Amino acid sequence: MKKKLTVLTLILALFLCSCGYSAGDFVTMKKYKVQGSDNAKNYIKEKYGFEAEVVDVDNEYPMGGPIPDLTPMPTGFVTVKMKYQGKEFNVEIAGNSKNTDGKDDYQKEEILSFLEEYIIDAYPTVDGVSFPSLEDEDTLFGPYLTGDNFFDYIDEEDYKSHIVLKLFNKDVKEFPIDQFRLDFPCDSLSVINYKDKSKMPNPDRMGYFSAYEAAGVLPYISQYLYYEKNSVEDYEPEYFEVFSASYDGLIVCVLQDEPITIEKLADAEMPNSEVRHVASYHLRTNADRAFVYIPKDVASKDEDILVRNDGYDVNTDVNDEYVYFDDIGIVDDSDGYTTSFDFNIFAKKK
């Protein structure tokens, strides 16, 4: 038995060395987890008044740089998955010292509902409100929700304080954006007019606004107004309108009031035997840019949709209903229109 233990110890030592971490490093990592778990339990008890169960705990590590670090040491903070009365939630807290200064998402749904209701109470013409950054899966909250502490969560100095105001069948240019910015100072603001009250998805916004960040919602909207606090002095909110055309189940959106023509073409040459041809089209418009939306149901559930132009694959994105792309990188056929190209749709088994 002693011989077996000696062999196992040797194997473990060799494994640790091969990983690049020392035995002391692993001791430190474990200490962070133990202390972090205790801190999380005390933090939740102090904040909410109940004792939660620790389900799992992970050390947090610094973000990687251009030169990868194969043996990074943890930051000293931990993420603790906890459970109380069947509800799981996460806590971020220090593991390198004893304290109860943390963040969690136990009240996340209640916080987001409170923030939306608070704004709609002040501006009843608003049909919906979302906070894309706060809704992110990784977003945690420090302040306890009291029902009167809106500005504990929305701070114009915090880049996560992006508010999306959703209107239905109203002109966004008539919305009192200047007064709203005084009442609710925030880092950035979108005011969007949706065409269908039952379909008001959030735009994808990562960094500075452009039409590309709104591409995922263009089929659902007619107007989009955007304001960012950190813009140049006297910056006017950016505004655009969306013009759409439908053909054969496709939707094409442009940002200029220009006619859109879509024609169906003959079957395309198959790039390989693993795909089937769905349809081919020719699009032309004098708008500077075109966004094409392909319904997901043109392919079966066990197929992916592929788009090709001039023999090359086209980069696509997806939302809940469509696979979509724009004309950046598309080979234009220069037939007298600003934007004019062919595209082929294929389906491939997953």
PDB file of N, CA and C in Angstrom, residues 292-334:
ATOM      1  N   VAL A 292     -29.957  41.326 -46.185  1.00  0.00           N
ATOM      2  CA  VAL A 292     -30.837  40.273 -46.690  1.00  0.00           C
ATOM      3  C   VAL A 292     -31.139  39.281 -45.571  1.00  0.00           C
ATOM      4  N   TYR A 293     -32.431  38.952 -45.394  1.00  0.00           N
ATOM      5  CA  TYR A 293     -32.883  38.074 -44.317  1.00  0.00           C
ATOM      6  C   TYR A 293     -33.555  36.839 -44.915  1.00  0.00           C
ATOM      7  N   ILE A 294     -33.031  35.671 -44.564  1.00  0.00           N
ATOM      8  CA  ILE A 294     -33.516  34.399 -45.080  1.00  0.00           C
ATOM      9  C   ILE A 294     -34.230  33.656 -43.953  1.00  0.00           C
ATOM     10  N   PRO A 295     -35.493  33.311 -44.102  1.00  0.00           N
ATOM     11  CA  PRO A 295     -36.194  32.592 -43.022  1.00  0.00           C
ATOM     12  C   PRO A 295     -35.489  31.275 -42.702  1.00  0.00           C
ATOM     13  N   LYS A 296     -35.360  30.991 -41.435  1.00  0.00           N
ATOM     14  CA  LYS A 296     -34.691  29.759 -41.031  1.00  0.00           C
ATOM     15  C   LYS A 296     -35.424  28.516 -41.518  1.00  0.00           C
ATOM     16  N   ASP A 297     -36.738  28.644 -41.732  1.00  0.00           N
ATOM     17  CA  ASP A 297     -37.504  27.449 -42.077  1.00  0.00           C
ATOM     18  C   ASP A 297     -37.325  27.010 -43.534  1.00  0.00           C
ATOM     19  N   VAL A 298     -36.454  27.683 -44.306  1.00  0.00           N
ATOM     20  CA  VAL A 298     -36.150  27.165 -45.644  1.00  0.00           C
ATOM     21  C   VAL A 298     -35.272  25.922 -45.545  1.00  0.00           C
ATOM     22  N   ALA A 299     -34.698  25.707 -44.369  1.00  0.00           N
ATOM     23  CA  ALA A 299     -33.909  24.499 -44.111  1.00  0.00           C
ATOM     24  C   ALA A 299     -34.585  23.712 -43.005  1.00  0.00           C
ATOM     25  N   SER A 300     -34.325  22.423 -42.954  1.00  0.00           N
ATOM     26  CA  SER A 300     -34.871  21.589 -41.885  1.00  0.00           C
ATOM     27  C   SER A 300     -34.065  21.808 -40.612  1.00  0.00           C
ATOM     28  N   LYS A 301     -34.563  21.279 -39.508  1.00  0.00           N
ATOM     29  CA  LYS A 301     -33.911  21.490 -38.216  1.00  0.00           C
ATOM     30  C   LYS A 301     -32.525  20.866 -38.141  1.00  0.00           C
ATOM     31  N   ASP A 302     -32.273  19.880 -38.995  1.00  0.00           N
ATOM     32  CA  ASP A 302     -30.960  19.236 -38.972  1.00  0.00           C
ATOM     33  C   ASP A 302     -30.043  19.765 -40.080  1.00  0.00           C
ATOM     34  N   GLU A 303     -30.386  20.952 -40.610  1.00  0.00           N
ATOM     35  CA  GLU A 303     -29.572  21.571 -41.654  1.00  0.00           C
ATOM     36  C   GLU A 303     -29.155  22.987 -41.259  1.00  0.00           C
ATOM     37  N   ASP A 304     -28.015  23.398 -41.757  1.00  0.00           N
ATOM     38  CA  ASP A 304     -27.561  24.778 -41.653  1.00  0.00           C
ATOM     39  C   ASP A 304     -27.747  25.468 -42.992  1.00  0.00           C
ATOM     40  N   ILE A 305     -28.016  26.771 -42.949  1.00  0.00           N
ATOM     41  CA  ILE A 305     -28.170  27.556 -44.169  1.00  0.00           C
ATOM     42  C   ILE A 305     -26.819  28.151 -44.560  1.00  0.00           C
ATOM     43  N   LEU A 306     -26.442  27.976 -45.816  1.00  0.00           N
ATOM     44  CA  LEU A 306     -25.217  28.546 -46.364  1.00  0.00           C
ATOM     45  C   LEU A 306     -25.579  29.528 -47.470  1.00  0.00           C
ATOM     46  N   VAL A 307     -24.838  30.622 -47.558  1.00  0.00           N
ATOM     47  CA  VAL A 307     -25.045  31.607 -48.622  1.00  0.00           C
ATOM     48  C   VAL A 307     -23.737  31.759 -49.384  1.00  0.00           C
ATOM     49  N   ARG A 308     -23.830  31.768 -50.715  1.00  0.00           N
ATOM     50  CA  ARG A 308     -22.641  31.919 -51.552  1.00  0.00           C
ATOM     51  C   ARG A 308     -22.866  33.024 -52.578  1.00  0.00           C
ATOM     52  N   ASN A 309     -21.770  33.696 -52.907  1.00  0.00           N
ATOM     53  CA  ASN A 309     -21.789  34.757 -53.907  1.00  0.00           C
ATOM     54  C   ASN A 309     -20.517  34.652 -54.734  1.00  0.00           C
ATOM     55  N   ASP A 310     -20.688  34.561 -56.040  1.00  0.00           N
ATOM     56  CA  ASP A 310     -19.547  34.495 -56.951  1.00  0.00           C
ATOM     57  C   ASP A 310     -18.589  33.359 -56.597  1.00  0.00           C
ATOM     58  N   GLY A 311     -19.154  32.244 -56.126  1.00  0.00           N
ATOM     59  CA  GLY A 311     -18.341  31.074 -55.827  1.00  0.00           C
ATOM     60  C   GLY A 311     -17.736  31.043 -54.441  1.00  0.00           C
ATOM     61  N   TYR A 312     -18.035  32.048 -53.607  1.00  0.00           N
ATOM     62  CA  TYR A 312     -17.449  32.112 -52.269  1.00  0.00           C
ATOM     63  C   TYR A 312     -18.545  32.123 -51.203  1.00  0.00           C
ATOM     64  N   ASP A 313     -18.207  31.574 -50.035  1.00  0.00           N
ATOM     65  CA  ASP A 313     -19.138  31.616 -48.911  1.00  0.00           C
ATOM     66  C   ASP A 313     -19.276  33.045 -48.402  1.00  0.00           C
ATOM     67  N   VAL A 314     -20.480  33.406 -47.994  1.00  0.00           N
ATOM     68  CA  VAL A 314     -20.771  34.730 -47.447  1.00  0.00           C
ATOM     69  C   VAL A 314     -20.901  34.612 -45.932  1.00  0.00           C
ATOM     70  N   ASN A 315     -20.313  35.550 -45.200  1.00  0.00           N
ATOM     71  CA  ASN A 315     -20.454  35.564 -43.741  1.00  0.00           C
ATOM     72  C   ASN A 315     -21.890  35.919 -43.370  1.00  0.00           C
ATOM     73  N   THR A 316     -22.475  35.121 -42.496  1.00  0.00           N
ATOM     74  CA  THR A 316     -23.858  35.340 -42.087  1.00  0.00           C
ATOM     75  C   THR A 316     -23.964  35.439 -40.572  1.00  0.00           C
ATOM     76  N   ASP A 317     -25.066  36.048 -40.118  1.00  0.00           N
ATOM     77  CA  ASP A 317     -25.427  36.089 -38.703  1.00  0.00           C
ATOM     78  C   ASP A 317     -26.825  35.509 -38.560  1.00  0.00           C
ATOM     79  N   VAL A 318     -27.259  35.337 -37.323  1.00  0.00           N
ATOM     80  CA  VAL A 318     -28.592  34.780 -37.087  1.00  0.00           C
ATOM     81  C   VAL A 318     -29.301  35.549 -35.979  1.00  0.00           C
ATOM     82  N   ASN A 319     -30.616  35.617 -36.082  1.00  0.00           N
ATOM     83  CA  ASN A 319     -31.453  36.003 -34.948  1.00  0.00           C
ATOM     84  C   ASN A 319     -32.475  34.889 -34.754  1.00  0.00           C
ATOM     85  N   ASP A 320     -33.533  35.142 -34.045  1.00  0.00           N
ATOM     86  CA  ASP A 320     -34.477  34.061 -33.745  1.00  0.00           C
ATOM     87  C   ASP A 320     -35.193  33.534 -34.983  1.00  0.00           C
ATOM     88  N   GLU A 321     -35.370  34.378 -35.994  1.00  0.00           N
ATOM     89  CA  GLU A 321     -36.167  33.987 -37.160  1.00  0.00           C
ATOM     90  C   GLU A 321     -35.386  33.845 -38.459  1.00  0.00           C
ATOM     91  N   TYR A 322     -34.265  34.565 -38.559  1.00  0.00           N
ATOM     92  CA  TYR A 322     -33.601  34.659 -39.853  1.00  0.00           C
ATOM     93  C   TYR A 322     -32.105  34.360 -39.772  1.00  0.00           C
ATOM     94  N   VAL A 323     -31.581  33.892 -40.899  1.00  0.00           N
ATOM     95  CA  VAL A 323     -30.152  33.957 -41.188  1.00  0.00           C
ATOM     96  C   VAL A 323     -29.985  35.177 -42.087  1.00  0.00           C
ATOM     97  N   TYR A 324     -29.039  36.062 -41.780  1.00  0.00           N
ATOM     98  CA  TYR A 324     -28.966  37.304 -42.545  1.00  0.00           C
ATOM     99  C   TYR A 324     -27.524  37.690 -42.857  1.00  0.00           C
ATOM    100  N   PHE A 325     -27.392  38.539 -43.867  1.00  0.00           N
ATOM    101  CA  PHE A 325     -26.082  39.049 -44.265  1.00  0.00           C
ATOM    102  C   PHE A 325     -26.272  40.418 -44.899  1.00  0.00           C
ATOM    103  N   ASP A 326     -25.166  41.172 -45.020  1.00  0.00           N
ATOM    104  CA  ASP A 326     -25.216  42.430 -45.756  1.00  0.00           C
ATOM    105  C   ASP A 326     -24.257  42.348 -46.935  1.00  0.00           C
ATOM    106  N   ASP A 327     -24.199  43.423 -47.720  1.00  0.00           N
ATOM    107  CA  ASP A 327     -23.454  43.357 -48.972  1.00  0.00           C
ATOM    108  C   ASP A 327     -21.973  43.687 -48.828  1.00  0.00           C
ATOM    109  N   ILE A 328     -21.480  43.854 -47.596  1.00  0.00           N
ATOM    110  CA  ILE A 328     -20.047  44.064 -47.421  1.00  0.00           C
ATOM    111  C   ILE A 328     -19.315  42.780 -47.812  1.00  0.00           C
ATOM    112  N   GLY A 329     -18.353  42.892 -48.684  1.00  0.00           N
ATOM    113  CA  GLY A 329     -17.615  41.718 -49.144  1.00  0.00           C
ATOM    114  C   GLY A 329     -18.272  41.000 -50.304  1.00  0.00           C
ATOM    115  N   ILE A 330     -19.458  41.467 -50.694  1.00  0.00           N
ATOM    116  CA  ILE A 330     -20.162  40.852 -51.818  1.00  0.00           C
ATOM    117  C   ILE A 330     -19.586  41.383 -53.135  1.00  0.00           C
ATOM    118  N   VAL A 331     -19.468  40.511 -54.113  1.00  0.00           N
ATOM    119  CA  VAL A 331     -19.003  40.918 -55.441  1.00  0.00           C
ATOM    120  C   VAL A 331     -20.172  41.533 -56.205  1.00  0.00           C
ATOM    121  N   ASP A 332     -20.071  42.831 -56.499  1.00  0.00           N
ATOM    122  CA  ASP A 332     -21.135  43.553 -57.197  1.00  0.00           C
ATOM    123  C   ASP A 332     -20.975  43.364 -58.701  1.00  0.00           C
ATOM    124  N   ASP A 333     -22.098  43.205 -59.396  1.00  0.00           N
ATOM    125  CA  ASP A 333     -21.989  42.978 -60.840  1.00  0.00           C
ATOM    126  C   ASP A 333     -22.015  44.262 -61.665  1.00  0.00           C
ATOM    127  N   SER A 334     -22.107  45.421 -60.987  1.00  0.00           N
ATOM    128  CA  SER A 334     -21.955  46.727 -61.643  1.00  0.00           C
ATOM    129  C   SER A 334     -22.836  46.874 -62.881  1.00  0.00           C
TER     130      SER A 334
END
